[in-house]
Amino acid sequence: MNAAKRLEIFRRFHEDNPEPKTELAYSSPFELLIAVILSAQSTDVGVNKATAKLYPVANTPAAIHALGVEGLSEYIKTIGLYNSKAKNVIETCRMLVELHNGEVPQTREELEALPGVGRKTANVVLNTAFRQLTMAVDTHIFRVSNRTGIAPGKNVVEVENKLMKFVPKQYLLDSHHWLILHGRYVCLARKPRCGSCRIEDLCEYKAKTSDD
């Protein structure tokens, strides 16, 4: 795919949604961090339902740590893998209190040192909470990048690196949100909704579908 096509793709994404946002509900970098940890192999809707009950009771590292694994589990037991997530969140809260004065760190290395935080989660927090130029490649972004030809790659790191290189600089900061939303609602895994796609004429996917 050439640079002119990529520029037009992201120009249209921006035109349709000038200020894209994550669908996870949060009101602080810490709330976002916990929500992203909980969202692994779970839906944003399911996470939001759980955190809507949790955050009014505890929404700081010290407060959630005080709940303990069993106490936290009661709030998040509707989420997949909640047992291991509860352990990770409690340990992450302990580390935030003891090592970071209760604040969420703003470097990938420090974030990835926290239990339950991998490269993707760290990138989401850095981009969404701290507005850093990072690219969190999830299954939606990986699929869209490969299927459209925007940034094909064999693994998530390769796709991440290509997106950081190829997405026009003026659109890079928000591109992660546009690509996720496009994959979630239009460029679906089983059958993409090509007939409803704003970038169908620019996409290089060979097996275009109708919406019938």
PDB file of C-alpha atoms in Angstrom:
ATOM      1  CA  MET A   1       0.000   0.000   0.000  1.00  0.00           C
ATOM      2  CA  ASN A   2       1.328   3.435  -0.890  1.00  0.00           C
ATOM      3  CA  ALA A   3       1.541   6.493   1.339  1.00  0.00           C
ATOM      4  CA  ALA A   4      -1.244   8.353  -0.502  1.00  0.00           C
ATOM      5  CA  LYS A   5      -3.730   5.556   0.213  1.00  0.00           C
ATOM      6  CA  ARG A   6      -2.760   5.419   3.888  1.00  0.00           C
ATOM      7  CA  LEU A   7      -3.122   9.176   4.207  1.00  0.00           C
ATOM      8  CA  GLU A   8      -6.626   9.074   2.725  1.00  0.00           C
ATOM      9  CA  ILE A   9      -7.646   6.127   4.952  1.00  0.00           C
ATOM     10  CA  PHE A  10      -6.723   7.963   8.125  1.00  0.00           C
ATOM     11  CA  ARG A  11      -8.123  11.251   6.821  1.00  0.00           C
ATOM     12  CA  ARG A  12     -11.508   9.525   6.485  1.00  0.00           C
ATOM     13  CA  PHE A  13     -11.224   7.888   9.911  1.00  0.00           C
ATOM     14  CA  HIS A  14     -10.518  11.328  11.374  1.00  0.00           C
ATOM     15  CA  GLU A  15     -13.344  12.944   9.427  1.00  0.00           C
ATOM     16  CA  ASP A  16     -15.856  10.387  10.709  1.00  0.00           C
ATOM     17  CA  ASN A  17     -14.586  10.367  14.304  1.00  0.00           C
ATOM     18  CA  PRO A  18     -12.368  13.393  15.112  1.00  0.00           C
ATOM     19  CA  GLU A  19     -11.851  12.498  18.782  1.00  0.00           C
ATOM     20  CA  PRO A  20     -11.912   8.708  19.138  1.00  0.00           C
ATOM     21  CA  LYS A  21     -11.970   7.275  22.653  1.00  0.00           C
ATOM     22  CA  THR A  22     -11.480   3.899  24.265  1.00  0.00           C
ATOM     23  CA  GLU A  23     -14.719   2.100  25.113  1.00  0.00           C
ATOM     24  CA  LEU A  24     -13.375   1.257  28.566  1.00  0.00           C
ATOM     25  CA  ALA A  25     -14.823   3.498  31.284  1.00  0.00           C
ATOM     26  CA  TYR A  26     -12.217   5.272  33.437  1.00  0.00           C
ATOM     27  CA  SER A  27     -11.575   8.596  35.158  1.00  0.00           C
ATOM     28  CA  SER A  28      -7.860   8.322  35.999  1.00  0.00           C
ATOM     29  CA  PRO A  29      -4.729   6.632  34.620  1.00  0.00           C
ATOM     30  CA  PHE A  30      -4.991   4.074  37.438  1.00  0.00           C
ATOM     31  CA  GLU A  31      -8.605   3.195  36.612  1.00  0.00           C
ATOM     32  CA  LEU A  32      -7.610   2.786  32.958  1.00  0.00           C
ATOM     33  CA  LEU A  33      -4.659   0.544  33.879  1.00  0.00           C
ATOM     34  CA  ILE A  34      -6.859  -1.771  35.937  1.00  0.00           C
ATOM     35  CA  ALA A  35      -9.580  -1.828  33.278  1.00  0.00           C
ATOM     36  CA  VAL A  36      -7.075  -2.795  30.578  1.00  0.00           C
ATOM     37  CA  ILE A  37      -5.617  -5.579  32.761  1.00  0.00           C
ATOM     38  CA  LEU A  38      -9.143  -6.892  33.321  1.00  0.00           C
ATOM     39  CA  SER A  39     -10.027  -6.642  29.620  1.00  0.00           C
ATOM     40  CA  ALA A  40      -7.660  -9.422  28.477  1.00  0.00           C
ATOM     41  CA  GLN A  41      -9.813 -12.048  26.729  1.00  0.00           C
ATOM     42  CA  SER A  42     -12.902 -10.179  27.925  1.00  0.00           C
ATOM     43  CA  THR A  43     -15.215  -7.564  26.420  1.00  0.00           C
ATOM     44  CA  ASP A  44     -15.056  -3.879  27.274  1.00  0.00           C
ATOM     45  CA  VAL A  45     -18.780  -4.026  28.098  1.00  0.00           C
ATOM     46  CA  GLY A  46     -18.196  -6.795  30.644  1.00  0.00           C
ATOM     47  CA  VAL A  47     -15.256  -4.959  32.213  1.00  0.00           C
ATOM     48  CA  ASN A  48     -17.257  -1.727  32.456  1.00  0.00           C
ATOM     49  CA  LYS A  49     -20.067  -3.515  34.290  1.00  0.00           C
ATOM     50  CA  ALA A  50     -17.606  -4.846  36.862  1.00  0.00           C
ATOM     51  CA  THR A  51     -15.658  -1.615  37.343  1.00  0.00           C
ATOM     52  CA  ALA A  52     -18.919   0.352  37.683  1.00  0.00           C
ATOM     53  CA  LYS A  53     -19.391  -1.551  40.951  1.00  0.00           C
ATOM     54  CA  LEU A  54     -15.730  -1.660  41.965  1.00  0.00           C
ATOM     55  CA  TYR A  55     -14.546   1.914  41.410  1.00  0.00           C
ATOM     56  CA  PRO A  56     -17.110   3.681  43.652  1.00  0.00           C
ATOM     57  CA  VAL A  57     -15.821   1.448  46.475  1.00  0.00           C
ATOM     58  CA  ALA A  58     -12.110   1.367  45.611  1.00  0.00           C
ATOM     59  CA  ASN A  59     -10.349   3.253  42.820  1.00  0.00           C
ATOM     60  CA  THR A  60      -6.813   3.817  44.132  1.00  0.00           C
ATOM     61  CA  PRO A  61      -3.934   1.337  44.462  1.00  0.00           C
ATOM     62  CA  ALA A  62      -4.135   1.426  48.265  1.00  0.00           C
ATOM     63  CA  ALA A  63      -7.909   0.967  48.351  1.00  0.00           C
ATOM     64  CA  ILE A  64      -7.969  -1.960  45.919  1.00  0.00           C
ATOM     65  CA  HIS A  65      -4.973  -3.584  47.626  1.00  0.00           C
ATOM     66  CA  ALA A  66      -6.871  -3.385  50.916  1.00  0.00           C
ATOM     67  CA  LEU A  67      -9.667  -5.504  49.413  1.00  0.00           C
ATOM     68  CA  GLY A  68      -7.304  -8.453  49.005  1.00  0.00           C
ATOM     69  CA  VAL A  69      -7.655 -11.118  46.318  1.00  0.00           C
ATOM     70  CA  GLU A  70     -10.910 -12.524  47.705  1.00  0.00           C
ATOM     71  CA  GLY A  71     -12.489  -9.114  48.188  1.00  0.00           C
ATOM     72  CA  LEU A  72     -11.565  -7.975  44.686  1.00  0.00           C
ATOM     73  CA  SER A  73     -12.739 -11.271  43.179  1.00  0.00           C
ATOM     74  CA  GLU A  74     -16.276 -10.562  44.364  1.00  0.00           C
ATOM     75  CA  TYR A  75     -16.391  -7.473  42.149  1.00  0.00           C
ATOM     76  CA  ILE A  76     -14.807  -9.013  39.042  1.00  0.00           C
ATOM     77  CA  LYS A  77     -16.078 -12.619  39.119  1.00  0.00           C
ATOM     78  CA  THR A  78     -18.257 -11.960  36.055  1.00  0.00           C
ATOM     79  CA  ILE A  79     -15.073 -11.421  34.012  1.00  0.00           C
ATOM     80  CA  GLY A  80     -13.167 -14.294  32.413  1.00  0.00           C
ATOM     81  CA  LEU A  81      -9.994 -15.475  34.190  1.00  0.00           C
ATOM     82  CA  TYR A  82     -11.004 -13.393  37.215  1.00  0.00           C
ATOM     83  CA  ASN A  83      -8.968 -15.435  39.709  1.00  0.00           C
ATOM     84  CA  SER A  84      -5.612 -14.837  38.026  1.00  0.00           C
ATOM     85  CA  LYS A  85      -6.578 -11.251  37.205  1.00  0.00           C
ATOM     86  CA  ALA A  86      -7.434 -10.563  40.849  1.00  0.00           C
ATOM     87  CA  LYS A  87      -4.007 -11.825  41.938  1.00  0.00           C
ATOM     88  CA  ASN A  88      -2.270  -9.715  39.291  1.00  0.00           C
ATOM     89  CA  VAL A  89      -4.241  -6.572  40.158  1.00  0.00           C
ATOM     90  CA  ILE A  90      -3.596  -6.903  43.902  1.00  0.00           C
ATOM     91  CA  GLU A  91       0.139  -7.397  43.321  1.00  0.00           C
ATOM     92  CA  THR A  92       0.204  -4.505  40.833  1.00  0.00           C
ATOM     93  CA  CYS A  93      -1.477  -2.270  43.419  1.00  0.00           C
ATOM     94  CA  ARG A  94       1.107  -3.280  46.025  1.00  0.00           C
ATOM     95  CA  MET A  95       3.945  -2.394  43.649  1.00  0.00           C
ATOM     96  CA  LEU A  96       2.354   0.932  42.713  1.00  0.00           C
ATOM     97  CA  VAL A  97       2.079   1.882  46.387  1.00  0.00           C
ATOM     98  CA  GLU A  98       5.555   0.673  47.378  1.00  0.00           C
ATOM     99  CA  LEU A  99       7.558   1.583  44.273  1.00  0.00           C
ATOM    100  CA  HIS A 100       5.693   4.450  42.611  1.00  0.00           C
ATOM    101  CA  ASN A 101       4.015   6.401  45.440  1.00  0.00           C
ATOM    102  CA  GLY A 102       0.623   5.188  44.243  1.00  0.00           C
ATOM    103  CA  GLU A 103       1.080   6.713  40.786  1.00  0.00           C
ATOM    104  CA  VAL A 104       0.949   4.934  37.434  1.00  0.00           C
ATOM    105  CA  PRO A 105       4.412   5.058  35.828  1.00  0.00           C
ATOM    106  CA  GLN A 106       4.774   6.663  32.421  1.00  0.00           C
ATOM    107  CA  THR A 107       7.387   4.416  30.803  1.00  0.00           C
ATOM    108  CA  ARG A 108       6.821   1.087  29.059  1.00  0.00           C
ATOM    109  CA  GLU A 109       9.582  -0.614  31.046  1.00  0.00           C
ATOM    110  CA  GLU A 110       8.073   0.310  34.415  1.00  0.00           C
ATOM    111  CA  LEU A 111       4.572  -0.598  33.280  1.00  0.00           C
ATOM    112  CA  GLU A 112       5.647  -3.982  31.898  1.00  0.00           C
ATOM    113  CA  ALA A 113       7.246  -4.785  35.262  1.00  0.00           C
ATOM    114  CA  LEU A 114       3.752  -4.839  36.786  1.00  0.00           C
ATOM    115  CA  PRO A 115       1.939  -8.230  36.955  1.00  0.00           C
ATOM    116  CA  GLY A 116      -0.655  -8.661  34.226  1.00  0.00           C
ATOM    117  CA  VAL A 117       0.815  -5.843  32.137  1.00  0.00           C
ATOM    118  CA  GLY A 118       2.324  -6.828  28.799  1.00  0.00           C
ATOM    119  CA  ARG A 119       3.454  -4.710  25.884  1.00  0.00           C
ATOM    120  CA  LYS A 120      -0.083  -4.168  24.555  1.00  0.00           C
ATOM    121  CA  THR A 121      -1.487  -3.063  27.924  1.00  0.00           C
ATOM    122  CA  ALA A 122       1.469  -0.760  28.515  1.00  0.00           C
ATOM    123  CA  ASN A 123       0.988   0.823  25.097  1.00  0.00           C
ATOM    124  CA  VAL A 124      -2.744   1.376  25.707  1.00  0.00           C
ATOM    125  CA  VAL A 125      -2.036   3.172  28.989  1.00  0.00           C
ATOM    126  CA  LEU A 126       0.805   5.257  27.547  1.00  0.00           C
ATOM    127  CA  ASN A 127      -1.290   6.289  24.535  1.00  0.00           C
ATOM    128  CA  THR A 128      -4.702   6.769  26.126  1.00  0.00           C
ATOM    129  CA  ALA A 129      -3.849   8.076  29.592  1.00  0.00           C
ATOM    130  CA  PHE A 130      -0.598   9.900  28.844  1.00  0.00           C
ATOM    131  CA  ARG A 131      -1.021  10.702  25.111  1.00  0.00           C
ATOM    132  CA  GLN A 132       2.272   9.172  24.098  1.00  0.00           C
ATOM    133  CA  LEU A 133       2.898   8.004  20.527  1.00  0.00           C
ATOM    134  CA  THR A 134       2.522   4.256  21.024  1.00  0.00           C
ATOM    135  CA  MET A 135       0.631   1.563  19.123  1.00  0.00           C
ATOM    136  CA  ALA A 136      -1.154  -1.185  21.063  1.00  0.00           C
ATOM    137  CA  VAL A 137      -1.738  -4.021  18.608  1.00  0.00           C
ATOM    138  CA  ASP A 138      -4.628  -6.260  19.647  1.00  0.00           C
ATOM    139  CA  THR A 139      -6.393  -8.903  17.536  1.00  0.00           C
ATOM    140  CA  HIS A 140      -8.543  -6.257  15.807  1.00  0.00           C
ATOM    141  CA  ILE A 141      -5.605  -4.052  14.822  1.00  0.00           C
ATOM    142  CA  PHE A 142      -3.537  -7.062  13.737  1.00  0.00           C
ATOM    143  CA  ARG A 143      -6.379  -8.254  11.496  1.00  0.00           C
ATOM    144  CA  VAL A 144      -7.180  -4.836  10.010  1.00  0.00           C
ATOM    145  CA  SER A 145      -3.514  -4.018   9.365  1.00  0.00           C
ATOM    146  CA  ASN A 146      -2.958  -7.291   7.510  1.00  0.00           C
ATOM    147  CA  ARG A 147      -6.287  -7.552   5.704  1.00  0.00           C
ATOM    148  CA  THR A 148      -6.332  -3.992   4.360  1.00  0.00           C
ATOM    149  CA  GLY A 149      -2.633  -3.887   3.564  1.00  0.00           C
ATOM    150  CA  ILE A 150      -2.068  -0.832   5.783  1.00  0.00           C
ATOM    151  CA  ALA A 151       0.738  -2.569   7.706  1.00  0.00           C
ATOM    152  CA  PRO A 152       1.025  -6.310   7.069  1.00  0.00           C
ATOM    153  CA  GLY A 153       3.172  -8.345   9.448  1.00  0.00           C
ATOM    154  CA  LYS A 154       3.636 -11.885  10.726  1.00  0.00           C
ATOM    155  CA  ASN A 155       3.341 -10.960  14.418  1.00  0.00           C
ATOM    156  CA  VAL A 156       2.093  -8.130  16.607  1.00  0.00           C
ATOM    157  CA  VAL A 157       5.507  -6.504  17.078  1.00  0.00           C
ATOM    158  CA  GLU A 158       6.116  -6.419  13.328  1.00  0.00           C
ATOM    159  CA  VAL A 159       2.684  -4.867  12.759  1.00  0.00           C
ATOM    160  CA  GLU A 160       3.293  -2.393  15.601  1.00  0.00           C
ATOM    161  CA  ASN A 161       6.613  -1.288  14.115  1.00  0.00           C
ATOM    162  CA  LYS A 162       5.136  -0.899  10.618  1.00  0.00           C
ATOM    163  CA  LEU A 163       2.182   1.125  11.900  1.00  0.00           C
ATOM    164  CA  MET A 164       4.505   3.426  13.831  1.00  0.00           C
ATOM    165  CA  LYS A 165       6.464   3.917  10.602  1.00  0.00           C
ATOM    166  CA  PHE A 166       3.657   4.099   8.038  1.00  0.00           C
ATOM    167  CA  VAL A 167       0.701   5.850   9.720  1.00  0.00           C
ATOM    168  CA  PRO A 168       0.829   9.544   8.736  1.00  0.00           C
ATOM    169  CA  LYS A 169       2.320  11.459  11.662  1.00  0.00           C
ATOM    170  CA  GLN A 170      -0.614  13.840  12.055  1.00  0.00           C
ATOM    171  CA  TYR A 171      -2.923  10.860  12.650  1.00  0.00           C
ATOM    172  CA  LEU A 172      -0.613   8.590  14.658  1.00  0.00           C
ATOM    173  CA  LEU A 173      -1.729   9.576  18.156  1.00  0.00           C
ATOM    174  CA  ASP A 174      -5.355   8.478  17.628  1.00  0.00           C
ATOM    175  CA  SER A 175      -4.817   5.766  15.012  1.00  0.00           C
ATOM    176  CA  HIS A 176      -4.897   2.970  17.595  1.00  0.00           C
ATOM    177  CA  HIS A 177      -8.520   3.834  18.484  1.00  0.00           C
ATOM    178  CA  TRP A 178      -9.672   4.156  14.869  1.00  0.00           C
ATOM    179  CA  LEU A 179      -8.185   0.796  13.918  1.00  0.00           C
ATOM    180  CA  ILE A 180      -9.700  -0.992  16.933  1.00  0.00           C
ATOM    181  CA  LEU A 181     -13.156   0.461  16.280  1.00  0.00           C
ATOM    182  CA  HIS A 182     -12.893  -0.396  12.581  1.00  0.00           C
ATOM    183  CA  GLY A 183     -12.002  -3.989  13.423  1.00  0.00           C
ATOM    184  CA  ARG A 184     -14.656  -4.261  16.105  1.00  0.00           C
ATOM    185  CA  TYR A 185     -17.593  -2.950  14.077  1.00  0.00           C
ATOM    186  CA  VAL A 186     -16.758  -3.077  10.352  1.00  0.00           C
ATOM    187  CA  CYS A 187     -13.784  -5.263   9.453  1.00  0.00           C
ATOM    188  CA  LEU A 188     -15.116  -8.246  11.384  1.00  0.00           C
ATOM    189  CA  ALA A 189     -13.115 -11.450  11.757  1.00  0.00           C
ATOM    190  CA  ARG A 190     -15.486 -13.930  10.138  1.00  0.00           C
ATOM    191  CA  LYS A 191     -17.052 -11.712   7.507  1.00  0.00           C
ATOM    192  CA  PRO A 192     -15.980  -8.107   7.032  1.00  0.00           C
ATOM    193  CA  ARG A 193     -18.784  -5.640   6.294  1.00  0.00           C
ATOM    194  CA  CYS A 194     -17.163  -4.337   3.121  1.00  0.00           C
ATOM    195  CA  GLY A 195     -20.415  -2.860   1.790  1.00  0.00           C
ATOM    196  CA  SER A 196     -20.575  -0.557   4.833  1.00  0.00           C
ATOM    197  CA  CYS A 197     -16.866   0.283   4.883  1.00  0.00           C
ATOM    198  CA  ARG A 198     -15.655   3.855   4.465  1.00  0.00           C
ATOM    199  CA  ILE A 199     -12.316   2.695   3.084  1.00  0.00           C
ATOM    200  CA  GLU A 200     -13.475  -0.159   0.832  1.00  0.00           C
ATOM    201  CA  ASP A 201     -12.138   1.571  -2.294  1.00  0.00           C
ATOM    202  CA  LEU A 202      -8.698   1.982  -0.674  1.00  0.00           C
ATOM    203  CA  CYS A 203      -8.455  -1.409   1.045  1.00  0.00           C
ATOM    204  CA  GLU A 204      -6.337  -4.033  -0.724  1.00  0.00           C
ATOM    205  CA  TYR A 205      -8.270  -7.063   0.588  1.00  0.00           C
ATOM    206  CA  LYS A 206      -9.012  -9.306  -2.395  1.00  0.00           C
ATOM    207  CA  ALA A 207     -12.091 -11.207  -1.145  1.00  0.00           C
ATOM    208  CA  LYS A 208     -14.445  -8.250  -0.686  1.00  0.00           C
ATOM    209  CA  THR A 209     -17.900  -9.121   0.670  1.00  0.00           C
ATOM    210  CA  SER A 210     -21.352  -7.639   0.379  1.00  0.00           C
ATOM    211  CA  ASP A 211     -23.419  -6.918   3.493  1.00  0.00           C
ATOM    212  CA  ASP A 212     -26.218  -9.296   2.459  1.00  0.00           C
TER     213      ASP A 212
END
